[in-house]
Amino acid sequence: MNTAIIVAAGSGERFGSEIPKQFIEINGKPVIVHTIERFQDAPSIDSIVLVVAENYIPQCEAVVAVYPKLAKIVAGGRTRAESVRNGLRAVDPECDLVAVHDGARPFVTIDEIERTVGKAKETGAACLVAAVTDTIKSVRGGEIADTLDRDKLRRALTPQVFRKDVLTRAFENADLTGTVTDECYLVEKLRYSISFVEGSSRNIKITHPDDLTFAEALLSNEDWLIANS
Ligand code: CTP
Ligand code: MG
């Protein structure tokens, strides 16, 4: 049995809207609903744990009946990592794999979910990634210091999928207050080997208001919708 933890308890400071970005509607549905639908439709996922801010729990409970895989809704923490930990505590002990996904990434495809879960089933840990297309520089003291080899770089997307015992061990005694921005970081510290799966640059995390323009364009693209329904 495999569970997805969808974290959607952030306040969206960079986005800067009155309601958190994951509750803004695109194409008639809140961003978080688009995200839930991807996991509802992914054959490898058996249940979903949704993590939202405490005051959003009642309105999310209202959609539980629509999404049969939506098993639990729990309150988030002060950081993303704390929210994932809260979700992990609510995962069924019998669960094999846990897929952690950002609620603000509604454009993940079912194919990306299936390939990442499939890889984690083989290896115990898999991260969806995207290629780096810009030339990346390191900087020091106000100057360009070095050029990194972009063929050796990937952007970490979500889902990131792990055997439940591996992820649980990674969160044990971890400091979740600081700059932990993904699960791989914690699993890397265990020195557990993590496979990667190539994903699409369309799987963006809605972060700034400009991202909504892209989101609306993609959701009005019929080819994309048909390919992902
Ligand atoms: N998240 C969460 N709990 C937090 C912080 C973030 O569940 N305490 C979730 C967000 O809701 C989002 C995902 O983690 O779906 C990725 O985080 P990010 O894009 O950084 O969202 P925010 O933290 O809400 O945005 P910002 O950093 O701009 O405030
Ligand atoms: Mg954040």
Coordinates of N, CA, C and O in Angstrom, one line a residue, residues 116-206:
T116 N 8.0 7.6 -10.7 CA 8.7 7.9 -9.5 C 8.4 6.8 -8.4 O 9.3 6.3 -7.8
V117 N 7.1 6.5 -8.3 CA 6.8 5.4 -7.4 C 7.4 4.1 -7.8 O 7.9 3.3 -7.0
G118 N 7.3 3.8 -9.1 CA 7.9 2.6 -9.7 C 9.4 2.4 -9.3 O 9.9 1.4 -8.9
K119 N 10.1 3.5 -9.5 CA 11.6 3.5 -9.2 C 11.8 3.3 -7.7 O 12.7 2.5 -7.3
A120 N 11.0 4.0 -6.9 CA 11.2 3.8 -5.4 C 10.9 2.4 -5.0 O 11.4 1.9 -4.0
K121 N 10.0 1.7 -5.7 CA 9.6 0.4 -5.4 C 10.9 -0.5 -5.6 O 11.1 -1.5 -4.8
E122 N 11.6 -0.2 -6.6 CA 12.9 -1.0 -6.9 C 14.0 -0.6 -5.9 O 14.7 -1.5 -5.5
T123 N 14.2 0.7 -5.7 CA 15.4 1.1 -5.0 C 15.2 1.6 -3.5 O 16.2 1.8 -2.8
G124 N 13.9 1.9 -3.1 CA 13.7 2.3 -1.8 C 13.6 3.9 -1.7 O 13.0 4.4 -0.7
A125 N 14.1 4.6 -2.7 CA 14.1 6.0 -2.6 C 14.2 6.6 -4.0 O 15.2 6.2 -4.8
A126 N 13.3 7.5 -4.4 CA 13.4 8.1 -5.8 C 12.9 9.5 -5.7 O 11.9 9.8 -5.1
C127 N 13.6 10.4 -6.5 CA 13.2 11.8 -6.6 C 13.0 12.2 -8.0 O 13.7 11.8 -8.9
L128 N 11.9 12.9 -8.2 CA 11.6 13.4 -9.6 C 12.4 14.7 -9.7 O 12.5 15.5 -8.8
V129 N 13.1 14.8 -10.9 CA 14.0 15.9 -11.1 C 13.8 16.5 -12.5 O 13.2 15.9 -13.3
A130 N 14.3 17.7 -12.7 CA 14.3 18.3 -14.0 C 15.7 18.8 -14.4 O 16.5 19.2 -13.5
A131 N 15.9 18.8 -15.7 CA 17.2 19.3 -16.1 C 17.4 20.8 -15.8 O 16.4 21.5 -15.6
V132 N 18.6 21.2 -15.7 CA 19.0 22.6 -15.6 C 19.3 23.2 -17.0 O 20.2 22.6 -17.6
T133 N 18.6 24.2 -17.4 CA 18.8 24.7 -18.7 C 19.7 26.0 -18.8 O 20.3 26.2 -19.8
D134 N 19.7 26.7 -17.7 CA 20.6 27.9 -17.7 C 22.0 27.5 -17.4 O 22.2 26.4 -16.8
T135 N 23.0 28.3 -17.7 CA 24.3 28.1 -17.2 C 24.4 28.6 -15.7 O 23.9 29.7 -15.5
I136 N 24.9 27.8 -14.8 CA 24.8 28.1 -13.4 C 26.2 28.5 -12.9 O 27.2 27.9 -13.1
K137 N 26.2 29.7 -12.2 CA 27.4 30.2 -11.6 C 27.4 30.1 -10.1 O 26.4 30.3 -9.5
S138 N 28.6 29.9 -9.5 CA 28.6 30.1 -8.1 C 29.2 31.5 -7.9 O 30.0 32.0 -8.8
V139 N 28.9 32.2 -6.8 CA 29.3 33.6 -6.6 C 30.0 33.7 -5.3 O 29.7 32.9 -4.3
R140 N 30.9 34.7 -5.2 CA 31.6 34.9 -3.9 C 32.0 36.4 -3.9 O 32.6 36.9 -4.9
G141 N 31.7 37.0 -2.8 CA 32.2 38.4 -2.6 C 31.8 39.3 -3.7 O 32.5 40.2 -4.2
G142 N 30.5 39.2 -4.2 CA 30.0 40.1 -5.3 C 30.6 39.8 -6.7 O 30.3 40.6 -7.6
E143 N 31.3 38.7 -6.8 CA 31.8 38.3 -8.1 C 31.5 36.9 -8.5 O 31.2 36.1 -7.6
I144 N 31.5 36.6 -9.8 CA 31.3 35.2 -10.3 C 32.6 34.5 -9.9 O 33.7 34.9 -10.2
A145 N 32.3 33.3 -9.2 CA 33.5 32.6 -8.8 C 33.8 31.4 -9.7 O 34.9 31.0 -10.0
D146 N 32.7 30.8 -10.2 CA 32.9 29.5 -10.9 C 31.7 29.2 -11.8 O 30.6 29.7 -11.5
T147 N 31.9 28.3 -12.8 CA 30.8 27.8 -13.6 C 30.6 26.3 -13.3 O 31.6 25.6 -13.4
L148 N 29.4 26.0 -12.9 CA 29.1 24.6 -12.6 C 28.8 23.8 -13.8 O 28.2 24.4 -14.8
D149 N 29.1 22.5 -13.9 CA 28.8 21.7 -15.0 C 27.3 21.3 -14.9 O 26.9 20.4 -14.1
R150 N 26.5 21.9 -15.8 CA 25.0 21.7 -15.6 C 24.6 20.3 -15.9 O 23.5 19.8 -15.6
D151 N 25.4 19.5 -16.7 CA 25.0 18.1 -17.0 C 25.0 17.3 -15.7 O 24.4 16.3 -15.6
K152 N 25.7 17.8 -14.7 CA 25.7 17.1 -13.4 C 24.7 17.6 -12.4 O 24.7 17.2 -11.2
L153 N 23.9 18.6 -12.8 CA 23.0 19.2 -11.9 C 21.5 18.9 -12.3 O 21.2 18.7 -13.5
R154 N 20.7 18.8 -11.3 CA 19.2 18.6 -11.5 C 18.5 19.4 -10.5 O 18.9 19.6 -9.4
R155 N 17.3 19.9 -10.9 CA 16.4 20.6 -10.0 C 15.5 19.5 -9.3 O 14.9 18.7 -10.1
A156 N 15.4 19.5 -8.0 CA 14.6 18.6 -7.3 C 13.1 19.0 -7.4 O 12.8 20.1 -6.9
L157 N 12.3 18.2 -7.9 CA 10.9 18.4 -8.0 C 10.2 17.5 -6.9 O 10.8 16.9 -6.1
T158 N 8.9 17.5 -7.0 CA 8.1 16.4 -6.2 C 7.2 15.8 -7.2 O 6.8 16.4 -8.2
P159 N 6.8 14.5 -7.0 CA 7.0 13.8 -5.7 C 8.4 13.2 -5.5 O 9.1 13.0 -6.4
Q160 N 8.7 13.1 -4.2 CA 9.9 12.4 -3.8 C 9.3 11.2 -3.0 O 8.5 11.3 -2.1
V161 N 9.7 10.0 -3.4 CA 9.1 8.8 -2.9 C 10.1 7.9 -2.2 O 11.2 7.6 -2.7
F162 N 9.7 7.4 -1.0 CA 10.6 6.6 -0.1 C 9.9 5.4 0.5 O 8.7 5.5 0.8
R163 N 10.7 4.4 0.8 CA 10.1 3.4 1.7 C 9.8 4.0 3.0 O 10.6 4.9 3.5
K164 N 8.7 3.7 3.6 CA 8.2 4.4 4.8 C 9.3 4.3 5.9 O 9.5 5.3 6.6
D165 N 9.9 3.2 6.1 CA 10.9 3.1 7.2 C 12.1 4.0 7.0 O 12.6 4.6 7.9
V166 N 12.4 4.2 5.7 CA 13.6 5.0 5.4 C 13.2 6.5 5.7 O 14.0 7.2 6.3
L167 N 12.0 6.9 5.3 CA 11.6 8.3 5.5 C 11.5 8.6 7.0 O 11.8 9.6 7.5
T168 N 10.9 7.6 7.7 CA 10.7 7.8 9.1 C 12.0 7.9 9.8 O 12.2 8.8 10.7
R169 N 13.0 7.1 9.4 CA 14.4 7.2 10.0 C 15.0 8.6 9.7 O 15.6 9.2 10.6
A170 N 14.8 9.1 8.5 CA 15.3 10.4 8.1 C 14.8 11.5 9.0 O 15.5 12.5 9.2
F171 N 13.5 11.4 9.4 CA 12.9 12.5 10.2 C 13.2 12.3 11.7 O 13.0 13.3 12.4
E172 N 13.7 11.1 12.1 CA 14.0 11.0 13.5 C 15.1 11.9 13.9 O 16.2 11.9 13.3
N173 N 14.9 12.7 15.0 CA 15.9 13.6 15.5 C 16.4 14.6 14.5 O 17.4 15.3 14.8
A174 N 15.7 14.8 13.4 CA 16.2 15.9 12.5 C 15.7 17.2 12.9 O 14.7 17.4 13.5
D175 N 16.5 18.3 12.7 CA 16.2 19.6 13.0 C 15.3 20.2 11.8 O 15.8 20.4 10.8
L176 N 14.0 20.4 12.1 CA 13.1 20.7 11.0 C 12.8 22.2 11.0 O 11.9 22.7 10.3
T177 N 13.5 23.0 11.9 CA 13.2 24.4 12.0 C 13.8 25.2 11.0 O 13.4 26.3 10.6
G178 N 14.9 24.7 10.4 CA 15.8 25.6 9.5 C 15.5 25.5 8.1 O 14.3 25.6 7.6
T179 N 16.5 25.2 7.3 CA 16.4 25.3 5.8 C 16.2 23.9 5.1 O 16.7 23.8 4.0
V180 N 15.5 23.0 5.7 CA 15.2 21.7 5.1 C 14.1 22.0 4.1 O 13.0 22.2 4.5
T181 N 14.4 22.0 2.8 CA 13.4 22.3 1.8 C 12.9 21.1 1.0 O 12.0 21.2 0.2
D182 N 13.5 19.9 1.2 CA 13.0 18.7 0.7 C 13.4 17.5 1.5 O 14.2 17.6 2.4
E183 N 12.7 16.4 1.2 CA 12.9 15.1 1.9 C 14.3 14.5 1.6 O 14.9 13.9 2.5
C184 N 14.7 14.6 0.3 CA 15.9 14.0 -0.1 C 17.1 14.5 0.8 O 17.9 13.7 1.2
Y185 N 17.1 15.8 1.1 CA 18.1 16.3 2.0 C 18.3 15.5 3.3 O 19.4 15.2 3.7
L186 N 17.2 15.1 3.9 CA 17.2 14.3 5.1 C 17.7 12.9 4.9 O 18.4 12.3 5.6
V187 N 17.2 12.4 3.7 CA 17.5 11.0 3.4 C 19.0 10.9 3.0 O 19.7 9.9 3.3
E188 N 19.5 11.9 2.3 CA 20.9 12.0 1.9 C 21.8 11.9 3.2 O 22.8 11.2 3.2
K189 N 21.3 12.5 4.3 CA 22.1 12.5 5.5 C 22.3 11.1 6.1 O 23.2 10.8 6.9
L190 N 21.3 10.2 5.8 CA 21.4 8.8 6.2 C 22.4 8.1 5.4 O 22.7 6.9 5.6
R191 N 22.9 8.7 4.3 CA 23.8 8.1 3.3 C 23.0 6.9 2.6 O 23.7 6.0 2.2
Y192 N 21.7 7.1 2.5 CA 20.9 6.1 1.7 C 20.9 6.6 0.3 O 20.7 7.8 0.0
S193 N 21.1 5.7 -0.6 CA 21.3 6.0 -2.0 C 19.9 6.4 -2.6 O 18.9 5.6 -2.4
I194 N 19.7 7.5 -3.3 CA 18.5 7.9 -3.9 C 18.5 7.9 -5.4 O 19.4 8.6 -6.0
S195 N 17.6 7.2 -6.0 CA 17.6 7.2 -7.5 C 16.8 8.5 -8.0 O 16.1 9.1 -7.2
F196 N 17.0 8.8 -9.2 CA 16.2 9.9 -9.8 C 15.5 9.5 -11.0 O 15.9 8.6 -11.7
V197 N 14.4 10.3 -11.3 CA 13.6 10.0 -12.4 C 13.4 11.4 -13.1 O 13.1 12.4 -12.5
E198 N 13.6 11.4 -14.4 CA 13.5 12.7 -15.2 C 12.1 13.1 -15.3 O 11.3 12.4 -15.8
G199 N 11.8 14.4 -14.9 CA 10.5 14.9 -15.0 C 10.4 16.1 -15.9 O 11.4 16.4 -16.6
S200 N 9.3 16.7 -16.0 CA 9.1 17.8 -16.9 C 9.2 19.2 -16.2 O 8.8 19.4 -15.1
S201 N 9.7 20.2 -17.0 CA 9.8 21.5 -16.5 C 8.5 22.2 -16.3 O 8.3 23.2 -15.7
R202 N 7.4 21.5 -16.8 CA 6.1 22.0 -16.6 C 5.6 21.7 -15.2 O 4.6 22.3 -14.8
N203 N 6.3 20.9 -14.5 CA 5.8 20.5 -13.1 C 6.3 21.6 -12.2 O 7.2 21.4 -11.3
I204 N 5.8 22.9 -12.4 CA 6.3 24.0 -11.6 C 5.7 24.1 -10.2 O 4.5 23.6 -10.0
K205 N 6.4 24.7 -9.3 CA 5.8 25.0 -8.0 C 5.3 26.4 -8.1 O 6.1 27.3 -8.3
I206 N 4.0 26.6 -7.9 CA 3.5 28.0 -8.0 C 4.1 28.8 -6.8 O 3.9 28.4 -5.6

